[in-house]
Amino acid sequence: MELNHLQMLLQQNCSLVTWSSIALLVLFGYWGAPFILWAIVLLTLAICAGLPQVALLVFAAILAIFALPPIRRLLISSTVMKIMKSILPPISDTERTALDAGVVWVEQDLFSGRPDFKKLRNEPYPKLSTEEQQFIDGPVEKLCAMIDDWKIWQTREIPAQVWDFIKKERFLGMIIPKEFGGLGFSALAHSAVIQKVCARSVPVGVTIMVPNSLGPAELLVHYGTQQQKEKLLPKLASGEEIPCFGLTEPNAGSDAGSIISAGTLFKGEDGQLKLKVNWNKRWITLAAVSTTIGLAFRVSDPEGLMGEAGADLGITCALIPAKTPGVVIGNRHDPLGVPFYNCPTHGKDVVVDVEECVVGGAKGIGIGWSMLMACLGAGRGISLPSQSGGGAKVAARASSAHGTVRKQFGMSIGKFEGIEEPMALIGGLSYMIEACRNFTCGAIDRGISPPVVTAIAKYQTTEAYRKIINGAMDIMGGSAISRGPRNILAHGYISTPIGITVEGANILTRTLIVFGQGALRAHPYAYQEIKSAEQGDLKGFDRAFWGHIGHVVRNTFRSVILSITRGFLAVGFSGGPLNAYYRKLAWCSASFAIMADIAMGALGGSLKVKEKLTGRYADILSWMYLNLAVMKKFEAGGSKKEDLPYVTYALEYGFCEIQHAFEGIFSNLKVPGLSWFFRGFIGRWARFNSFGTGPSDKVSHDLSVLMQTDCEQRERLHDGIYVPPASEEGLGKLEAAFKLAKNCEGLERKLKKAIRAKTLPKKPFRLILDEAVEKNVITADEKNNLEKVVNASWDAIQVNDFTDQEYKSYSTDAHSSGLN
């Protein structure tokens, strides 16, 4: 009777109940309400619809099955788990190790579809300590002043005095704790040093970079025995020992897990465990001058000394003295002519003691891959983003100064709209690189080392620098292509492809790591589903699978609603100039999350070989992270309101990249029976309701003007690189000419006004200064100031030239060094 009464009551107010229920369901979907609330509303709608009592009871029973986990596991989840287990592709041990290495960080929020911006905005922002800043202002500045990059390129070697200074000041021991004689620097300080030195000289920067990245010191600090640390770390910190690390091989580049270098375990005459190691490594930086060779190789145990006889114990890391019999070093590769040591190394029946040389001793055998994944996860976020940041700042400073002092058609070329376009790109992407570098280093310094984020940092900053250096080369023209001591950009331009290639080639980093690993690591449920299915953990699978279903439902609602409102309903922001971008990022996250689930559901295990598609997903995740880093830098990283042109350009550029990636997904995602829907309706709607079309001409103009203004915003963008004195070649002369030109802009306007009034003839300024004084257009003192500008500008835009004998002698000197 009570059920009949309830039915009658609801049916009398059917319209109100129906619309109220639908509104509640929309809210439940948007906010991700628990299923029990959905069940109540759905049952209410069923009653309102006038279903017979038997049908209502059946419907209620179905809802109860889904709402009660024990019943749901028995009747539904067990079957789903069996099906999923039968269709899931196996995850290899190397893949699993990579997935389990490090932790997830903000990428999980971005992947969730509902990022917690309050939490993200409260993420600590890193800052150099007083001691670290003093090192950068002192020894690093002094090192940069010592470096003659042109001479290094011509002689193809770093001078002995530079090497000695690097060792004396413990540049090679930045990551080694102070207790072992190192500097004990933070990741941010380590990054700042690499940035500044690489901006001055890539060969010297790489020489310092590698020992502080993936190598013996990093492995020993985290995994070495106490005896190994005490014996080797002080020598590595002082430069007494020069390290290298041999990972890559002719057939094992980006797929480093396929290495075939091998060690055979045996017991020596002294009763100690030994290894006989053979290897053939390529592209190993510093190998030819190393005294300690870090090595990754597979270990076999034919005698069963540590387990089953004949077992493959797995990848192992060892530190082998270069003087050990059988070790071959000395030759060099020639990486595009960049004169840093990049070399092959070989080993033939090299015998080493396990406890002495294997990182971690006998306990370290077989766990080298997990060591490498954890260390590489951190290193990717420091070394190459720092090198890219230094190069970007040099390109920004040089191109903006050149745009000011170089005149064509009677006007600074930096005022031409054709020049403004690449100049703004240089400024905006330089700001983005710096934001990414700082934000990522902050995570590493807190012990997070998120491998997906560091892969994003490596990939995107090196790609951004490629665009920056190309733009700067275009702006500086002949000054950029004519090599010599005056040239500021050529060596950075030549070096660019190396950063693209090393530490995981960018193509594979984008397609296999950023989304390939990110889809499992950062997704709140996917990896747990797979692990639970493999392990037969029904309870864990049930929790993950139905959580995943709720995740899909919530993000479907959020994506649609935020798309219609262009993110307006995303709340939780305080007032500020970036609120609209936060809302857009929330909208983007929801759309990305649901489309990622659709791709994983439709393509399953075959998704990982659809690399064009996974690359587009990687681009979206990457640019969401980069845009978050840009906003974080503006709000917490010392930027001011006047920096908004940099911020706006970077964000608009990022959202345009996201839009382009979404369009590629909609056009190419194969969903059985629904591909037409994504290509047609969704694709057209996405183009109409886009995330962004790129920076406007006004934003580009404002940023270009700001870059060519002698102001604190320009100094903040370029902070952290070495600027030589005005008396030196290259950047020093150009920067001095820029500052003089900006100080005399008012005097130049006087001359232009007099020329327009025909008081002075239309000639280059240097030819009419005396006449300008005679006609009282300017004073004698003003003439002297303008002469300084004219002379400095004229000198700054000159390029080097050589006699035929000089030109040929450079080639002869390089060949006679025997290093080609």
CSV table of C-alpha atoms in Angstrom, one decimal, residues 247-253 258-262 279-284 296-297:
chain,number,residue,atom,x,y,z
A,247,LEU,CA,74.1,2.1,-21.6
A,248,THR,CA,73.4,2.4,-25.4
A,249,GLU,CA,74.7,0.0,-28.0
A,250,PRO,CA,74.5,-0.3,-31.8
A,251,ASN,CA,71.1,-2.2,-31.5
A,252,ALA,CA,70.0,-0.7,-28.1
A,253,GLY,CA,69.3,3.0,-28.4
A,258,SER,CA,67.4,-4.8,-25.3
A,259,ILE,CA,71.1,-4.5,-24.4
A,260,ILE,CA,73.2,-7.6,-25.2
A,261,SER,CA,76.4,-6.7,-23.2
A,262,ALA,CA,76.8,-9.6,-20.9
A,279,TRP,CA,80.5,-5.2,-24.0
A,280,ASN,CA,80.3,-3.0,-27.1
A,281,LYS,CA,78.9,0.4,-26.3
A,282,ARG,CA,78.4,3.5,-28.5
A,283,TRP,CA,77.6,7.2,-28.0
A,284,ILE,CA,79.1,7.3,-24.5
A,296,ALA,CA,74.8,-1.7,-17.8
A,297,PHE,CA,74.8,-5.4,-18.9
